[in-house]
């Protein structure tokens, strides 16, 4: 199963990607977390030091040229060896740092895109793993290049009108491109949160409150794992997966 996590900037996409991956890995699943954002913060959210984070695949120019070629692009490149070669093992998670898929979708970066596509297709079809992709913030980056990679979308929003409006636009765009399996997650909600009437939002699957332990932790470390609220987070992730109609 391939999932992507989208939403407005700063709503918690990277954290949610880490929480979903961590939950699935503890359930015994083989999980590949893909950082497809230019900010490259997923590694740090998993507890890696900056120096431990691998070079994004889209910057591996030599490798891309070798596998995909130039000019006449090889659309079915050899990728079998790449997951192990490029991934960083973080506990029982596999981190694949790709960089922005959206950027790879246009212009001269289409060779990188061909390699990313083949790699993601290989991961899921040949090997039956879970893939969770942390996307770039906002609506503009959500294009066919992204949507074609995944079969479920987690839309994250804060409990604010602007964030929910962005969530609604992301949802509509993805739906129009055929990605109908979607779940809404409200992050940093207060106890009295009620979802306002906004057209086009995905079905509400889960609500995560403001986590004071995470807020305190962030003063010293960007890691979002092993929080005291882990059971609560596991429950929310279970609700999201159920909302997407997936089971692990
Ligand atoms: N429920 C929560 N309670 C407290 N802090 C949170 C919560 N969710 C996320 N955070 C914190 O908020 C900050 C932003 O979260 P995160 O990086 O996951 O957002 P993002 O959507 O990926 O941001 P960006 O758009 O910049 O990629 C982080 O410091 C994270 O630890
Ligand atoms: Mg992020």
Short mmCIF file of C-alpha atoms and ligand atoms in Angstrom, two decimals:
data_model
loop_
_atom_site.label_atom_id
_atom_site.label_comp_id
_atom_site.label_asym_id
_atom_site.label_seq_id
_atom_site.Cartn_x
_atom_site.Cartn_y
_atom_site.Cartn_z
CA UNK A 1 0.00 0.00 0.00
CA UNK A 2 1.31 3.41 -0.96
CA UNK A 3 0.11 6.42 0.99
CA UNK A 4 0.96 10.09 0.71
CA UNK A 5 0.61 12.79 3.35
CA UNK A 6 -0.43 16.26 2.16
CA UNK A 7 -1.57 19.55 3.69
CA UNK A 8 -0.75 23.20 4.22
CA UNK A 9 2.73 24.17 5.45
CA UNK A 10 3.52 23.34 9.06
CA UNK A 11 0.35 21.36 9.85
CA UNK A 12 2.24 18.21 10.83
CA UNK A 13 2.70 16.23 7.57
CA UNK A 14 6.22 15.09 8.40
CA UNK A 15 5.27 14.12 11.95
CA UNK A 16 2.25 12.18 10.70
CA UNK A 17 4.39 10.36 8.13
CA UNK A 18 6.74 9.32 10.93
CA UNK A 19 3.88 8.26 13.22
CA UNK A 20 2.16 6.16 10.54
CA UNK A 21 5.45 4.50 9.60
CA UNK A 22 6.43 3.84 13.20
CA UNK A 23 3.04 2.30 13.97
CA UNK A 24 3.12 0.00 10.93
CA UNK A 25 6.70 -1.07 11.62
CA UNK A 26 5.78 -1.99 15.19
CA UNK A 27 2.92 -4.04 13.75
CA UNK A 28 5.58 -6.07 11.92
CA UNK A 29 5.13 -4.49 8.48
CA UNK A 30 8.00 -3.62 6.19
CA UNK A 31 7.81 0.14 5.82
CA UNK A 32 9.47 2.58 3.45
CA UNK A 33 9.16 6.23 4.33
CA UNK A 34 9.81 8.57 1.46
CA UNK A 35 10.83 12.17 1.94
CA UNK A 36 9.51 13.92 -1.16
CA UNK A 37 9.80 17.43 0.26
CA UNK A 38 12.54 19.91 -0.55
CA UNK A 39 12.94 20.71 3.14
CA UNK A 40 14.14 17.13 3.83
CA UNK A 41 12.98 17.03 7.44
CA UNK A 42 11.66 13.46 7.65
CA UNK A 43 15.06 12.04 8.62
CA UNK A 44 15.29 14.45 11.50
CA UNK A 45 11.73 13.69 12.58
CA UNK A 46 12.84 10.05 12.83
CA UNK A 47 15.73 11.12 15.05
CA UNK A 48 18.61 11.25 12.56
CA UNK A 49 21.29 13.90 12.84
CA UNK A 50 21.56 16.14 9.79
CA UNK A 51 24.88 14.56 8.83
CA UNK A 52 23.25 11.08 8.73
CA UNK A 53 20.61 12.02 6.18
CA UNK A 54 21.39 10.59 2.71
CA UNK A 55 21.70 12.74 -0.41
CA UNK A 56 18.29 13.09 -2.09
CA UNK A 57 17.88 10.75 -5.04
CA UNK A 58 17.01 13.58 -7.35
CA UNK A 59 20.49 15.01 -6.77
CA UNK A 60 22.19 11.72 -7.70
CA UNK A 61 22.78 12.94 -11.25
CA UNK A 62 25.30 10.26 -12.17
CA UNK A 63 23.06 7.43 -11.01
CA UNK A 64 20.07 8.88 -12.83
CA UNK A 65 22.07 9.19 -16.04
CA UNK A 66 23.36 5.64 -15.68
CA UNK A 67 19.91 4.10 -15.19
CA UNK A 68 17.60 6.30 -17.21
CA UNK A 69 19.95 7.66 -19.84
CA UNK A 70 19.76 11.02 -21.54
CA UNK A 71 17.73 12.18 -24.49
CA UNK A 72 15.92 8.94 -25.22
CA UNK A 73 14.76 7.99 -21.73
CA UNK A 74 14.72 4.42 -20.56
CA UNK A 75 11.23 4.14 -19.07
CA UNK A 76 11.79 0.83 -17.39
CA UNK A 77 15.15 1.34 -15.69
CA UNK A 78 16.92 -1.23 -13.58
CA UNK A 79 16.06 -0.41 -9.96
CA UNK A 80 16.22 -3.73 -8.13
CA UNK A 81 19.38 -2.86 -6.23
CA UNK A 82 18.42 0.72 -5.47
CA UNK A 83 16.16 0.45 -2.39
CA UNK A 84 18.92 -1.12 -0.30
CA UNK A 85 21.59 1.06 -1.83
CA UNK A 86 19.80 4.36 -1.30
CA UNK A 87 17.80 3.74 1.84
CA UNK A 88 18.84 4.65 5.31
CA UNK A 89 17.79 2.18 7.96
CA UNK A 90 16.32 3.98 10.97
CA UNK A 91 15.39 1.41 13.59
CA UNK A 92 12.91 -0.83 11.80
CA UNK A 93 12.05 1.81 9.21
CA UNK A 94 13.58 2.38 5.79
CA UNK A 95 14.04 6.01 4.84
CA UNK A 96 14.31 6.95 1.18
CA UNK A 97 15.20 10.58 0.61
CA UNK A 98 14.02 11.63 -2.82
CA UNK A 99 13.58 15.37 -2.77
CA UNK A 100 10.61 17.04 -4.40
CA UNK A 101 8.70 14.75 -6.76
CA UNK A 102 6.85 17.80 -8.04
CA UNK A 103 10.11 19.44 -9.08
CA UNK A 104 11.12 16.19 -10.70
CA UNK A 105 7.90 16.18 -12.70
CA UNK A 106 8.74 19.04 -15.00
CA UNK A 107 11.30 20.07 -17.55
CA UNK A 108 14.74 18.58 -17.60
CA UNK A 109 14.17 16.75 -14.32
CA UNK A 110 11.96 14.19 -16.08
CA UNK A 111 14.78 11.66 -16.06
CA UNK A 112 14.85 11.80 -12.27
CA UNK A 113 11.11 11.40 -12.31
CA UNK A 114 11.33 8.25 -14.44
CA UNK A 115 13.72 6.74 -11.92
CA UNK A 116 11.56 7.69 -8.94
CA UNK A 117 8.52 6.22 -10.64
CA UNK A 118 10.24 2.95 -11.41
CA UNK A 119 11.64 2.76 -7.91
CA UNK A 120 8.31 3.33 -6.20
CA UNK A 121 6.55 0.92 -8.53
CA UNK A 122 9.20 -1.69 -7.80
CA UNK A 123 8.96 -1.24 -4.04
CA UNK A 124 5.29 -1.95 -3.94
CA UNK A 125 4.70 -4.40 -6.75
CA UNK A 126 7.71 -6.62 -6.35
CA UNK A 127 7.98 -6.49 -2.63
CA UNK A 128 4.60 -5.78 -1.02
CA UNK A 129 5.73 -3.16 1.43
CA UNK A 130 4.08 -0.10 2.85
CA UNK A 131 5.25 3.16 1.38
CA UNK A 132 4.39 6.46 3.06
CA UNK A 133 5.36 9.61 1.19
CA UNK A 134 5.84 12.95 2.97
CA UNK A 135 4.84 15.52 0.36
CA UNK A 136 5.74 19.14 -0.13
CA UNK A 137 3.38 21.65 1.51
CA UNK A 138 0.39 23.17 -0.22
CA UNK A 139 -1.68 22.62 -3.32
CA UNK A 140 0.67 23.72 -6.12
CA UNK A 141 2.94 20.72 -5.76
CA UNK A 142 0.23 18.15 -5.94
CA UNK A 143 0.29 17.11 -9.56
CA UNK A 144 -0.10 13.99 -11.58
CA UNK A 145 3.55 13.28 -10.87
CA UNK A 146 2.65 12.80 -7.23
CA UNK A 147 -0.80 11.31 -7.39
CA UNK A 148 0.18 8.53 -9.76
CA UNK A 149 2.58 7.19 -7.14
CA UNK A 150 0.03 6.50 -4.45
CA UNK A 151 -3.29 4.79 -3.76
CA UNK A 152 -4.33 6.61 -0.60
CA UNK A 153 -4.03 10.22 0.59
CA UNK A 154 -3.87 11.44 4.19
CA UNK A 155 -4.85 15.10 4.23
CA UNK A 156 -3.58 16.82 7.38
CA UNK A 157 -5.05 20.09 8.63
CA UNK A 158 -4.91 22.26 11.67
CA UNK A 159 -8.21 23.39 13.15
CA UNK A 160 -8.19 26.69 11.26
CA UNK A 161 -10.22 27.92 8.33
CA UNK A 162 -7.21 28.56 6.09
CA UNK A 163 -5.67 25.21 6.75
CA UNK A 164 -9.01 23.46 6.16
CA UNK A 165 -9.54 25.38 2.93
CA UNK A 166 -6.14 24.22 1.72
CA UNK A 167 -7.08 20.67 2.74
CA UNK A 168 -10.27 20.95 0.72
CA UNK A 169 -8.40 22.18 -2.37
CA UNK A 170 -5.82 19.42 -2.07
CA UNK A 171 -8.58 16.88 -1.69
CA UNK A 172 -10.49 18.13 -4.74
CA UNK A 173 -7.38 18.21 -6.89
CA UNK A 174 -6.40 14.68 -5.94
CA UNK A 175 -9.98 13.45 -6.42
CA UNK A 176 -10.10 14.98 -9.89
CA UNK A 177 -6.97 13.05 -10.74
CA UNK A 178 -8.64 9.83 -9.62
CA UNK A 179 -7.20 9.54 -6.11
CA UNK A 180 -10.46 9.06 -4.23
CA UNK A 181 -9.22 7.09 -1.25
CA UNK A 182 -8.65 9.94 1.19
CA UNK A 183 -8.82 10.59 4.93
CA UNK A 184 -8.77 13.87 6.84
CA UNK A 185 -6.66 14.17 9.97
CA UNK A 186 -7.03 17.21 12.21
CA UNK A 187 -3.80 17.86 14.07
CA UNK A 188 -3.29 20.01 17.17
CA UNK A 189 -7.00 20.16 17.93
CA UNK A 190 -8.48 21.33 21.20
CA UNK A 191 -11.02 19.23 23.09
CA UNK A 192 -13.96 21.28 21.90
CA UNK A 193 -13.01 21.04 18.20
CA UNK A 194 -15.97 20.81 15.81
CA UNK A 195 -15.36 20.50 12.08
CA UNK A 196 -16.87 23.53 10.30
CA UNK A 197 -18.95 23.10 7.16
CA UNK A 198 -16.41 23.28 4.36
CA UNK A 199 -17.22 21.74 1.06
CA UNK A 200 -15.02 19.08 -0.42
CA UNK A 201 -13.11 17.92 2.65
CA UNK A 202 -12.27 14.22 2.83
CA UNK A 203 -14.11 12.23 5.52
CA UNK A 204 -12.78 13.05 8.99
CA UNK A 205 -10.84 9.99 10.15
CA UNK A 206 -8.93 11.11 13.24
CA UNK A 207 -8.11 14.00 15.53
CA UNK A 208 -4.77 14.47 17.27
CA UNK A 209 -4.57 17.00 20.11
CA UNK A 210 -1.74 19.40 20.78
CA UNK A 211 0.98 17.20 22.30
CA UNK A 212 2.73 19.14 25.02
CA UNK A 213 5.49 16.53 25.32
CA UNK A 214 6.28 17.00 21.63
CA UNK A 215 6.25 20.77 21.92
CA UNK A 216 8.69 20.53 24.86
CA UNK A 217 10.85 17.95 23.09
CA UNK A 218 11.19 20.16 20.01
CA UNK A 219 13.22 22.63 22.04
CA UNK A 220 16.04 20.05 22.13
CA UNK A 221 15.36 17.55 19.35
CA UNK A 222 13.41 17.36 16.08
CA UNK A 223 12.51 13.69 16.69
CA UNK A 224 8.77 13.02 16.92
CA UNK A 225 8.95 9.34 17.92
CA UNK A 226 8.72 7.55 21.28
CA UNK A 227 6.47 10.13 22.87
CA UNK A 228 4.52 9.46 26.07
CA UNK A 229 1.38 9.88 23.93
CA UNK A 230 2.34 6.96 21.68
CA UNK A 231 -0.80 4.91 22.45
CA UNK A 232 -2.96 7.88 21.59
CA UNK A 233 -1.05 8.37 18.33
CA UNK A 234 -1.31 4.66 17.50
CA UNK A 235 -5.05 4.88 17.97
CA UNK A 236 -5.26 7.86 15.62
CA UNK A 237 -3.13 6.10 13.00
CA UNK A 238 -5.39 3.05 13.26
CA UNK A 239 -8.38 5.30 12.60
CA UNK A 240 -6.66 6.86 9.58
CA UNK A 241 -5.84 3.46 8.08
CA UNK A 242 -9.40 2.32 8.70
CA UNK A 243 -10.65 5.54 7.11
CA UNK A 244 -8.59 4.78 4.03
CA UNK A 245 -10.06 1.31 3.93
CA UNK A 246 -6.66 -0.28 4.42
CA UNK A 247 -5.78 -2.80 7.02
CA UNK A 248 -2.42 -3.87 8.26
N1 LIG B 1 0.06 17.43 17.62
C1 LIG B 1 1.16 18.18 17.78
N2 LIG B 1 1.42 18.75 18.99
C2 LIG B 1 2.52 19.52 19.18
N3 LIG B 1 3.44 19.77 18.24
C3 LIG B 1 3.24 19.23 17.03
C4 LIG B 1 2.09 18.41 16.73
N4 LIG B 1 2.18 18.00 15.44
C5 LIG B 1 3.30 18.54 14.95
N5 LIG B 1 3.95 19.28 15.89
C6 LIG B 1 5.20 20.05 15.72
O1 LIG B 1 4.93 21.08 14.80
C7 LIG B 1 6.05 21.33 13.96
C8 LIG B 1 5.63 21.18 12.49
O2 LIG B 1 5.32 19.82 12.24
P1 LIG B 1 5.79 19.09 10.92
O3 LIG B 1 7.21 19.40 10.61
O4 LIG B 1 5.39 17.67 11.04
O5 LIG B 1 4.84 19.85 9.88
P2 LIG B 1 4.90 19.82 8.29
O6 LIG B 1 3.49 19.94 7.82
O7 LIG B 1 5.67 18.65 7.83
O8 LIG B 1 5.70 21.15 7.98
P3 LIG B 1 6.33 21.61 6.56
O9 LIG B 1 5.17 22.14 5.76
O10 LIG B 1 7.30 22.68 6.94
O11 LIG B 1 6.97 20.40 5.95
C9 LIG B 1 7.12 20.34 14.38
O12 LIG B 1 7.99 20.98 15.26
C10 LIG B 1 6.33 19.25 15.09
O13 LIG B 1 7.10 18.59 16.03
MG1 LIG B 2 7.35 18.55 6.56
#
